[in-house]
Short mmCIF file of C-alpha atoms in Angstrom, two decimals:
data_model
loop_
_atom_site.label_atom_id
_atom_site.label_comp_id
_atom_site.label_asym_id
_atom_site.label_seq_id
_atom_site.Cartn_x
_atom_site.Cartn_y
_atom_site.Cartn_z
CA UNK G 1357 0.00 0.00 0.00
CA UNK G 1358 0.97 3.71 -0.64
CA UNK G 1359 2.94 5.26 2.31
CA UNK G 1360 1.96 8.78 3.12
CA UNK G 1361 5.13 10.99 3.03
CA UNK G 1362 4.89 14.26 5.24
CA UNK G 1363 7.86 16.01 3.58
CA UNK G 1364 6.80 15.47 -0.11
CA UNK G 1365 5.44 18.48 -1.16
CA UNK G 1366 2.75 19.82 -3.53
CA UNK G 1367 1.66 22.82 -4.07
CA UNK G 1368 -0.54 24.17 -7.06
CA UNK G 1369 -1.06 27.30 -8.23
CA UNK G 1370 -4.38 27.83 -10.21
CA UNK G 1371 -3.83 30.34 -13.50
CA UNK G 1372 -5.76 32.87 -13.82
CA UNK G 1373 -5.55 33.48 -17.77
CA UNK G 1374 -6.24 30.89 -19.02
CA UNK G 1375 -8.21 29.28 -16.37
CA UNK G 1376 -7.61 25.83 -18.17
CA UNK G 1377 -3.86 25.65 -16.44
CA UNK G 1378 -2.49 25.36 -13.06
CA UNK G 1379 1.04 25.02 -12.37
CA UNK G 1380 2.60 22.36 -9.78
CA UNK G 1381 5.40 21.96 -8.06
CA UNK G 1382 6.98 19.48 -5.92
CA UNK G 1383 10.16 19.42 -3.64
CA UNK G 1384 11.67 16.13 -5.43
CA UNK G 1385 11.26 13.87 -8.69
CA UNK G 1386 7.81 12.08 -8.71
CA UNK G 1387 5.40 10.80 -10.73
CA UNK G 1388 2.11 13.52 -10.66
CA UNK G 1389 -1.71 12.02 -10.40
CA UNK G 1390 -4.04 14.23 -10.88
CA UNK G 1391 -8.06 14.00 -11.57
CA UNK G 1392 -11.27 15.00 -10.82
CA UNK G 1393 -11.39 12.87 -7.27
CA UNK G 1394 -8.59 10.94 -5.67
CA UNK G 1395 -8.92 7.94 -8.18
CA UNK G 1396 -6.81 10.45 -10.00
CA UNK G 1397 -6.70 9.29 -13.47
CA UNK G 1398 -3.78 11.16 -15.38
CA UNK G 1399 -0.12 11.14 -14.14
CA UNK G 1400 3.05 12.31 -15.63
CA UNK G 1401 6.72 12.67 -14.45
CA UNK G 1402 7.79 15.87 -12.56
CA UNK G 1403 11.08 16.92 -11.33
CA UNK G 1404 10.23 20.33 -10.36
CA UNK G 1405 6.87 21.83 -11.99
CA UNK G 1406 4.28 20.85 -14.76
CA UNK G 1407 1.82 22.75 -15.74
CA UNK G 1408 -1.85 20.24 -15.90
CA UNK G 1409 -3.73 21.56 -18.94
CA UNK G 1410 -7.51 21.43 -20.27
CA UNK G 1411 -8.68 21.79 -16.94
CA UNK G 1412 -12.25 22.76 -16.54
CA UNK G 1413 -13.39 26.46 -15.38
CA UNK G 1414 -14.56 26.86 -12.16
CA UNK G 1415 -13.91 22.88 -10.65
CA UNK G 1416 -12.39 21.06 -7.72
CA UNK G 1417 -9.67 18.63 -8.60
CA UNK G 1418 -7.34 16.69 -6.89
CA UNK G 1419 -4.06 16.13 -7.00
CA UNK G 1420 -0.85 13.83 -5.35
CA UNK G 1421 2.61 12.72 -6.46
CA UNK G 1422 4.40 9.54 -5.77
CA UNK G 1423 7.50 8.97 -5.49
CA UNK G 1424 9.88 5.92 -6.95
CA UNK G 1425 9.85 4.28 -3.88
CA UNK G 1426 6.22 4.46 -3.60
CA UNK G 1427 5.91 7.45 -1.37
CA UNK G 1428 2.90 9.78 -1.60
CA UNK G 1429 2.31 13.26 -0.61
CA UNK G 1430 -1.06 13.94 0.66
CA UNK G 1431 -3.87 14.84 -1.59
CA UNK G 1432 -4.28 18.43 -2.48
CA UNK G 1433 -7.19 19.85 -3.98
CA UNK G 1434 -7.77 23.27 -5.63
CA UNK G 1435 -10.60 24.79 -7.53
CA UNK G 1436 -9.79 26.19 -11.13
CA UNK G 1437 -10.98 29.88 -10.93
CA UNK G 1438 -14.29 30.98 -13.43
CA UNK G 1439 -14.28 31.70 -16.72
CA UNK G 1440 -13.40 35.93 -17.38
CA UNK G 1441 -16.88 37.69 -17.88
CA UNK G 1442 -16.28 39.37 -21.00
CA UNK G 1443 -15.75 35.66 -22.62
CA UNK G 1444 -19.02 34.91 -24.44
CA UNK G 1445 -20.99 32.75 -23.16
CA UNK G 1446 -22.12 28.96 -24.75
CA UNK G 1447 -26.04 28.26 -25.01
CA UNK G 1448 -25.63 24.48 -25.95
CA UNK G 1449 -28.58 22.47 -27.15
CA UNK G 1450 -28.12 18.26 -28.02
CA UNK G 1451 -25.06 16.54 -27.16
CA UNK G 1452 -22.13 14.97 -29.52
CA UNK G 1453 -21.11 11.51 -29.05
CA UNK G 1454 -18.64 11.24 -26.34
CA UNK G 1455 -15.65 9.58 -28.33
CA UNK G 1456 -16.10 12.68 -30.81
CA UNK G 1457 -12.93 14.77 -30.93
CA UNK G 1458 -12.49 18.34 -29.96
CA UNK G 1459 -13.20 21.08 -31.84
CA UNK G 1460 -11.56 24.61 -32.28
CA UNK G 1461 -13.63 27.20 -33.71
CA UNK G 1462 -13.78 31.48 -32.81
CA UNK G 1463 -16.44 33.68 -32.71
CA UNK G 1464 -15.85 37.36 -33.58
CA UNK G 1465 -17.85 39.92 -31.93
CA UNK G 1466 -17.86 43.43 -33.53
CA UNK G 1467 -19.68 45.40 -31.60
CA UNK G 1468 -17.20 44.79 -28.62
CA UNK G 1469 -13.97 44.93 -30.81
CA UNK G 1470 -13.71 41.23 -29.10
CA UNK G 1471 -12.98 37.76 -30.60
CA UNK G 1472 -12.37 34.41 -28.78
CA UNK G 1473 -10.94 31.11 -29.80
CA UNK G 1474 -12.50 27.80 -28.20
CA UNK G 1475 -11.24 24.49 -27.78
CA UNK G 1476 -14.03 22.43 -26.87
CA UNK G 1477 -14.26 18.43 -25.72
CA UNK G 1478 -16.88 16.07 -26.88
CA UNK G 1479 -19.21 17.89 -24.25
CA UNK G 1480 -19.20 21.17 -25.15
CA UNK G 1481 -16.84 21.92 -22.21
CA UNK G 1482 -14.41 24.88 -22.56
CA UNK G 1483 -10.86 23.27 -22.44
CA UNK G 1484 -9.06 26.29 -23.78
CA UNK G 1485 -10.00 30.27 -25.12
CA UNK G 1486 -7.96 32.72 -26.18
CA UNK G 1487 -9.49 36.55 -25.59
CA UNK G 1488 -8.20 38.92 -28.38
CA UNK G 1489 -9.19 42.36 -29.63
CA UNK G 1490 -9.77 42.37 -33.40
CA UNK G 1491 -11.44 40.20 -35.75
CA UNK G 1492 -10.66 36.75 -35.79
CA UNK G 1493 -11.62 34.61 -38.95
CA UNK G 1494 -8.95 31.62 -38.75
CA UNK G 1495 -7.72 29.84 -36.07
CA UNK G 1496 -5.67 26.37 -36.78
CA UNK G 1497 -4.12 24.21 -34.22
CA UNK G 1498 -0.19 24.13 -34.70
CA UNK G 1499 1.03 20.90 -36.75
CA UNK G 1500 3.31 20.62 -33.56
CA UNK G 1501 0.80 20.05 -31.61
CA UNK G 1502 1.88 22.89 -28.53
CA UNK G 1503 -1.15 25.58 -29.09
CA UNK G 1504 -3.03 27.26 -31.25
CA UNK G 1505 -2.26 29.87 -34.01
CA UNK G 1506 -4.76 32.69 -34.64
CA UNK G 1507 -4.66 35.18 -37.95
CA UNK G 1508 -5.93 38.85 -35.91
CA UNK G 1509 -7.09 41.74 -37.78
CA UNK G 1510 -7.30 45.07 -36.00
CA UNK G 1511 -10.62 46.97 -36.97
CA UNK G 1512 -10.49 49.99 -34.78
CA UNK G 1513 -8.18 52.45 -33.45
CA UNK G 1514 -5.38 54.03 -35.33
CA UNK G 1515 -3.77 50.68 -36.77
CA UNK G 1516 -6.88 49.22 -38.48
CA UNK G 1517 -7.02 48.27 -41.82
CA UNK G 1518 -3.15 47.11 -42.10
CA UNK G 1519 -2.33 45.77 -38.52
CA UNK G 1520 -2.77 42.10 -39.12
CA UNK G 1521 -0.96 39.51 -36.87
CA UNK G 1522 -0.34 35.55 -36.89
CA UNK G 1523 -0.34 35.55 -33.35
CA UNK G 1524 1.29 31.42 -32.27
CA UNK G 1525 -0.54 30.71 -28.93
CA UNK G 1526 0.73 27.72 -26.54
CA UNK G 1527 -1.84 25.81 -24.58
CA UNK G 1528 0.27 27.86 -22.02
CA UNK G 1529 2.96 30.52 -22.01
CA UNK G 1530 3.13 33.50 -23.63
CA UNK G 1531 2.58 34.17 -27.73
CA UNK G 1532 5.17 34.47 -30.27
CA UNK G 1533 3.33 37.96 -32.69
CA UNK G 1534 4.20 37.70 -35.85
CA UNK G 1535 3.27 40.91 -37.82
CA UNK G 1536 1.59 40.49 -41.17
CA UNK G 1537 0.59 44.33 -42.98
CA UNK G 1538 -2.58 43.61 -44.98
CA UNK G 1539 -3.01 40.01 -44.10
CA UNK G 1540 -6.27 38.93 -43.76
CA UNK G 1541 -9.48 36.21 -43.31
CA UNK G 1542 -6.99 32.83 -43.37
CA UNK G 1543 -3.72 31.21 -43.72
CA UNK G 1544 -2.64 27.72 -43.06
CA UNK G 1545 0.67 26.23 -41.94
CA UNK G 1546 2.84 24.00 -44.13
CA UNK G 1547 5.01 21.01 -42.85
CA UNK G 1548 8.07 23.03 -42.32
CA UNK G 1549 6.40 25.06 -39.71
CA UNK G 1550 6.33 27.78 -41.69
CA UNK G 1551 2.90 29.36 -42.09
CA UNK G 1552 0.80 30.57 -46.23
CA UNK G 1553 -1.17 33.40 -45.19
CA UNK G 1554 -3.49 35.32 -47.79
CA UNK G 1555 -2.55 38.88 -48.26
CA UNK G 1556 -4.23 42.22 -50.08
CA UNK G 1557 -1.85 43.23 -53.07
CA UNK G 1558 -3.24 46.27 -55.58
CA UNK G 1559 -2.70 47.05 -59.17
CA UNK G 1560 -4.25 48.19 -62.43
CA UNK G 1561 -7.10 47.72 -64.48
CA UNK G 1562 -8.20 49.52 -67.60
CA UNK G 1563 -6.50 52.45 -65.53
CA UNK G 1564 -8.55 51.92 -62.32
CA UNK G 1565 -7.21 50.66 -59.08
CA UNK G 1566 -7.90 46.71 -58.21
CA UNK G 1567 -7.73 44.85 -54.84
CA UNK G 1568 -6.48 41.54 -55.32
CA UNK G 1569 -4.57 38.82 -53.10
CA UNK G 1570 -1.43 37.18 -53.07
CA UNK G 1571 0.14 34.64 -50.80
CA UNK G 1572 2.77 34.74 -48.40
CA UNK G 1573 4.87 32.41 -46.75
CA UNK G 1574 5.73 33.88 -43.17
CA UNK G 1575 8.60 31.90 -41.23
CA UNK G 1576 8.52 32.31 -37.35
CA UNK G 1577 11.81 34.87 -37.39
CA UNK G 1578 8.87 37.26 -39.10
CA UNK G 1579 10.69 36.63 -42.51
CA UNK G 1580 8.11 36.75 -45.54
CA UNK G 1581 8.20 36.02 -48.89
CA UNK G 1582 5.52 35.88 -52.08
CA UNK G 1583 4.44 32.43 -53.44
CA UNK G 1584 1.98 33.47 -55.62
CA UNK G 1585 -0.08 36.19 -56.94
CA UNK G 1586 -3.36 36.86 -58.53
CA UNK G 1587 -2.12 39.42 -60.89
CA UNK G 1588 -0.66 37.30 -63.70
CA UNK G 1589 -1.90 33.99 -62.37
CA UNK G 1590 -5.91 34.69 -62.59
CA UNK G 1591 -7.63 36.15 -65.50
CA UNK G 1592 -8.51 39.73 -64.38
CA UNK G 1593 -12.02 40.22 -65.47
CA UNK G 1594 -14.87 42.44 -63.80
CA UNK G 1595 -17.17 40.96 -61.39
CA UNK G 1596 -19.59 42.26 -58.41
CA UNK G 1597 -16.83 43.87 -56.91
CA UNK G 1598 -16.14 46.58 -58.93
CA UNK G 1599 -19.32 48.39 -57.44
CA UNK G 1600 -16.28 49.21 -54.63
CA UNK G 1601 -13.77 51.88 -55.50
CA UNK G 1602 -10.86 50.60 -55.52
CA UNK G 1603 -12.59 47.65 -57.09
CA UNK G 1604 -12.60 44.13 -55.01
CA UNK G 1605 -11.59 42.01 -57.66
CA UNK G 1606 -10.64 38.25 -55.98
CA UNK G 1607 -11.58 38.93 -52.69
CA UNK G 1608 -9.78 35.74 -51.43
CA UNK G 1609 -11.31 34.26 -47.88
CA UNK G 1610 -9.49 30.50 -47.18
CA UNK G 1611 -6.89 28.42 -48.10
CA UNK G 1612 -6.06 24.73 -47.26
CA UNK G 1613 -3.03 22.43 -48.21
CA UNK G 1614 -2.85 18.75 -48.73
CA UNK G 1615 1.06 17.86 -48.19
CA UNK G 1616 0.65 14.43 -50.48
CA UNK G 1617 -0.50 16.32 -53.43
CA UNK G 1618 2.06 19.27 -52.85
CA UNK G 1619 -1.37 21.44 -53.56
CA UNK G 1620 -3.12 24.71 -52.79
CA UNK G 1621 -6.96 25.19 -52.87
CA UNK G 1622 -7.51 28.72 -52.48
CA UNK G 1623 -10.71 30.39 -52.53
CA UNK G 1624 -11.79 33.72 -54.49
CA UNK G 1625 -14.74 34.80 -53.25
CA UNK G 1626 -15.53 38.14 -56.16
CA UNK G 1627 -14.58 34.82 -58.94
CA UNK G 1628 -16.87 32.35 -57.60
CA UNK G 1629 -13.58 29.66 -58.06
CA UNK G 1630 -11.07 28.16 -56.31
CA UNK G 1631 -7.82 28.18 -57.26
CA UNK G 1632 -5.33 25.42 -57.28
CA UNK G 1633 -1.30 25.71 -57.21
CA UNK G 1634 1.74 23.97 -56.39
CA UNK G 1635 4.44 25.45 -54.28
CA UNK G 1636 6.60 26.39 -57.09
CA UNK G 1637 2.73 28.80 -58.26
CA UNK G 1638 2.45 26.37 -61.44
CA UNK G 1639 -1.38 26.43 -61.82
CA UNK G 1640 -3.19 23.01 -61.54
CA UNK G 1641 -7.05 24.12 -62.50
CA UNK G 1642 -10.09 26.15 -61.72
CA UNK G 1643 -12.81 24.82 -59.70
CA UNK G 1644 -15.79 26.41 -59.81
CA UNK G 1645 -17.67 29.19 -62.63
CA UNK G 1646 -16.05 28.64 -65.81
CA UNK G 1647 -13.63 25.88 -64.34
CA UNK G 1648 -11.61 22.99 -65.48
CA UNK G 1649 -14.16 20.51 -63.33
CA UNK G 1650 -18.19 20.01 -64.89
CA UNK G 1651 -20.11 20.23 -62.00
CA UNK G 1652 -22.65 16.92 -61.99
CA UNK G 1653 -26.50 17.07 -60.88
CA UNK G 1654 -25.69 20.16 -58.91
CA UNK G 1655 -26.34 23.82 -59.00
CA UNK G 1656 -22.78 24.61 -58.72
CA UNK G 1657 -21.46 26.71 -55.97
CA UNK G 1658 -20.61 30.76 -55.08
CA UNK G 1659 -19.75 32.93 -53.77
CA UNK G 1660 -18.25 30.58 -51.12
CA UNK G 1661 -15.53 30.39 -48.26
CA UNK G 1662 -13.29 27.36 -46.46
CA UNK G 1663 -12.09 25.30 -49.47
CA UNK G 1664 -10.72 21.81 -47.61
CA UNK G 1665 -8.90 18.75 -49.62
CA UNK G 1666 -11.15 15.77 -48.43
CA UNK G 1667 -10.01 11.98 -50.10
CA UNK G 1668 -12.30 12.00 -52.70
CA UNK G 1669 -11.44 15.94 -53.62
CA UNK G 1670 -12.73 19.40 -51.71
CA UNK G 1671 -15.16 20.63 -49.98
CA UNK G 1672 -16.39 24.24 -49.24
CA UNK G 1673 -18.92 26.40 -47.76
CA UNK G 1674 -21.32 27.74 -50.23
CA UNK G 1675 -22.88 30.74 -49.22
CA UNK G 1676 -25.61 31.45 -51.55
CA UNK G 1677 -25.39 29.66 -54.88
CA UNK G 1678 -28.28 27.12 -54.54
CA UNK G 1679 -30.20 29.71 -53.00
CA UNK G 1680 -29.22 28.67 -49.77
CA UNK G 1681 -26.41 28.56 -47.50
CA UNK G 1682 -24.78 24.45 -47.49
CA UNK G 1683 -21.47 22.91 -46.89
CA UNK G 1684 -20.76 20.28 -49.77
CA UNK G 1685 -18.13 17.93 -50.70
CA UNK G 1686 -17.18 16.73 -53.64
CA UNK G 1687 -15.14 14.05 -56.00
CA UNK G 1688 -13.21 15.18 -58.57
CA UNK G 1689 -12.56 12.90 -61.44
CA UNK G 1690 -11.28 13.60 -64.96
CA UNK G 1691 -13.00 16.75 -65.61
CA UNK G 1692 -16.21 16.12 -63.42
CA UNK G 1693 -17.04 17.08 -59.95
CA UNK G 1694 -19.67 14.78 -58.41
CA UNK G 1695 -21.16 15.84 -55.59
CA UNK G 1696 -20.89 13.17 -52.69
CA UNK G 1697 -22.14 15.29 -49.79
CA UNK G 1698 -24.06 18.03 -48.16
CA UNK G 1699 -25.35 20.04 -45.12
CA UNK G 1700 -28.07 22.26 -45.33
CA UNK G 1701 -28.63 25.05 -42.86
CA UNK G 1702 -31.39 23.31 -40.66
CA UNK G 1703 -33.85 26.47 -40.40
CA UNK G 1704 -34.05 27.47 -43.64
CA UNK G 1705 -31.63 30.93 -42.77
CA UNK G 1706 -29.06 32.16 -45.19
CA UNK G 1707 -25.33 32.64 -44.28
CA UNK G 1708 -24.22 35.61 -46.58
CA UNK G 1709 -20.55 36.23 -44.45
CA UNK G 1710 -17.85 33.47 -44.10
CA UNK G 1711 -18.80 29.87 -43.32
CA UNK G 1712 -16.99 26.63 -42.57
CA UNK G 1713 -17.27 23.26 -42.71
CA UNK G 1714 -15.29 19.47 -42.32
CA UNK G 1715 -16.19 15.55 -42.76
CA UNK G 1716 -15.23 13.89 -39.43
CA UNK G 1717 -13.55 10.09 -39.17
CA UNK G 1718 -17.00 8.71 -38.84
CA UNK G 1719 -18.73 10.54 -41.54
CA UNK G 1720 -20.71 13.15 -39.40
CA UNK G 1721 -20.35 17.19 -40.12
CA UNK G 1722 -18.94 19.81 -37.99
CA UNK G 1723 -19.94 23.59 -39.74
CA UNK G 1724 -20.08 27.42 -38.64
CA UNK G 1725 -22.85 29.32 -39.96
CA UNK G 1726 -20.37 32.43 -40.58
CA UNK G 1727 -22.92 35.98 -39.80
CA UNK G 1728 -25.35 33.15 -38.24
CA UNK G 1729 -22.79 32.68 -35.98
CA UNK G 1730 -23.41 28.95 -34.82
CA UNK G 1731 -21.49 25.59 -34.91
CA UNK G 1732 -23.22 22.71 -35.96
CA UNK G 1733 -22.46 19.03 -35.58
CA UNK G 1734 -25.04 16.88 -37.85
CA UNK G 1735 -24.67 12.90 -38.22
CA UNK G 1736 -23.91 10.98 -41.19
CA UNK G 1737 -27.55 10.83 -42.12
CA UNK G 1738 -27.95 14.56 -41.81
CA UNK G 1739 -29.60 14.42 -37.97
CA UNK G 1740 -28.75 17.43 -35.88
CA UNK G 1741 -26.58 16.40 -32.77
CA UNK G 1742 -25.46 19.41 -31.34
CA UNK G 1743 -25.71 23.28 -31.57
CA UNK G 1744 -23.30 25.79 -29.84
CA UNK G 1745 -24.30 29.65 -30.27
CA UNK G 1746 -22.82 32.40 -28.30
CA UNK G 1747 -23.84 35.31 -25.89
CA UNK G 1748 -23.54 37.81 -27.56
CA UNK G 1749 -23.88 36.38 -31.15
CA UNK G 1750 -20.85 37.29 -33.37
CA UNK G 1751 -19.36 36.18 -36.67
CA UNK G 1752 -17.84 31.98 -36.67
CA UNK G 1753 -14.87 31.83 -37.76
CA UNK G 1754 -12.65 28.37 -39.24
CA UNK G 1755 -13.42 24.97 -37.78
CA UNK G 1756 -10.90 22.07 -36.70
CA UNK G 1757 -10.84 18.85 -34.88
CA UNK G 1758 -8.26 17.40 -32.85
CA UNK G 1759 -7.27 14.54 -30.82
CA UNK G 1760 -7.38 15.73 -27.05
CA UNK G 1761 -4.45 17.34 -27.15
CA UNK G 1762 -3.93 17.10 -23.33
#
């Protein structure tokens, strides 16, 4: 039996931003338990302090450590402190299945000049936020695993408009800010750890000025360099956007990579298209209005955000062009797109602003309703498990999944 040890000691010291983490530390090298009661449930190996992370808001745990010779400290419990007030709050209605992974999505809300990121267990339960000013339209877990990294655009004060930032959050610890001028709605990170991100560019058409979009490759130094550019890669044409001055001619809004294809799917929003490329910018098709791919038994798609490489080919959000707002999927063969699957916004509402979507291991559907501002987990047959809206309502951002990372 365990042998209660008077001079091992534990102490813990609940965090107060994030309240997801508290730090312990112990006077020699153990092995930490820690849990909800004192069957424990977790352990790791400490020498001096670890820091236990995903911890729910505003709960009693316990915790001991043990030494190698089978020692134990006595059990110390703490509370994690609340959840900040000016975090929105969840309304949560159905419930997920329970070996579902987590999901990170963000909610922008711009009334407040406030966005948060949430990392979210099969329950619904808040493992992880991030508080930010700004708008926040992307948010991707790191490929490394460690935290979170979170594209910020500043919309008020004296730097809005240009003051973008790929801001690489931990689970806990402080952020490495990487500064991106004119950066905006998505990015995503490449193998090397080195991050695409879309970016505004300008130039010329018929002698009027154009918006268009470009891609960057940032590095985590804050070195950046072009990989491709609309100007001389798309076919500049007129579209809805040149009722703007300057004219918003691509209007680009997300961007995926699939490593095993060594390919690009980017989205232009003004086109009605997604773009593929390679890393070297050699063009591999259209998808979309007047694209390389014949759309099968299907209205076709646009305008439309979150283009994702799926097995069978990509999916997308479509905001508006079967008349109402969907996520779809589809297989791309030799010149055909077939459409293989769809989700349908349950009430019969129309989301006109961003929009998200991705096919889970078991076949169900995790989306955000962009201006609706809901996340929605539907079933392989199309049944509605789960809906998460916030308090206040604000704009959804990107979706992701994740094994627990904890």
């Amino acid at each position: 039996s365990d042998v209660c040890s008077s001079d091992l000691v534990v102490e813990v010291t609940p965090s107060d931003d994030p309240v997801n983490v508290a730090t312990v530390t112990v006077d020699m090298d153990s092995t930490l338990e820690w849990g909800l009661d004192t069957s424990y449930g977790h352990k790791a190996a400490i020498s001096d302090s670890y820091d236990l992370l995903g911890l729910l808001a505003d709960t009693r745990y316990h915790v001991r450590a043990v030494t190698p010779d089978g020692r134990t400290s006595d059990d110390v419990a703490f509370r994690t402190n609340p959840l900040p007030e000016d975090l929105p709050a969840l309304e949560i209605e159905g419930a997920d299945d329970p070996d579902a992974p987590y999901t990170l999505w963000s909610i922008s809300v711009a009334d407040q000049d406030l966005s948060a990121v949430y990392l979210l267990d099969p329950d619904a339960g808040i493992r992880w936020y991030h508080l930010t000013d700004g708008l926040v339209l992307a948010a991707h877990a790191t490929l490394d695993g460690a935290g979170v990294a979170i594209q910020v655009s500043r919309v008020a004060g004296e730097e809005a408009g240009d003051a973008t930032t790929l801001d690489i959050v931990p689970w806990s610890g402080d952020a490495l800010v990487l500064d991106h001028p004119l950066g905006h709605h998505d990015f995503v990170e490449l193998p090397d750890g080195t991050f695409a991100a879309i970016v505004e560019v300008q130039g010329k058409f018929e002698g009027r000025a154009v918006i268009g979009d470009a891609i960057e490759i940032l590095d985590r130094d804050g070195g950046r360099r072009e990989l491709w550019n609309a100007f001389g890669s798309v076919r500049l044409e007129k579209n809805e956007g040149w009722t703007l001055d300057p004219a918003d001619w691509t209007h680009a809004n997300g961007i995926d990579y699939s490593p095993d294809r060594d390919l690009f799917a980017l989205s232009l929003f003004r086109q009605q298209q997604v773009v593929l490329f390679d890393s070297d910018a050699a063009p591999h098709g259209l998808f979309g209005a007047e694209g390389d791919w014949t759309i099968q038994d299907d209205p076709g798609f646009g305008p439309q955000h979150g283009p994702r490489f799926t097995e069978d080919g990509l999916s997308l959000f479509d905001n508006a062009g079967a008349g109402a707002s969907r996520w779809v999927s589809y297989a791309l063969g030799a010149g055909t797109a077939d459409p293989i699957a769809e989700v349908g916004e349950p009430w019969g509402d129309q989301s006109l602003v961003g929009g998200d979507g991705l096919e889970r291991k078991d076949g169900s559907v995790v989306t955000t309703w962009g201006d609706l501002g809901y996340l929605l987990t539907t079933s392989s047959e199309g049944e509605v498990l789960r809906v998460v809206r916030t308090r206040p309502t604000g704009l959804a951002g990107r979706v992701g999944t994740l094994d627990d990372p904890f």
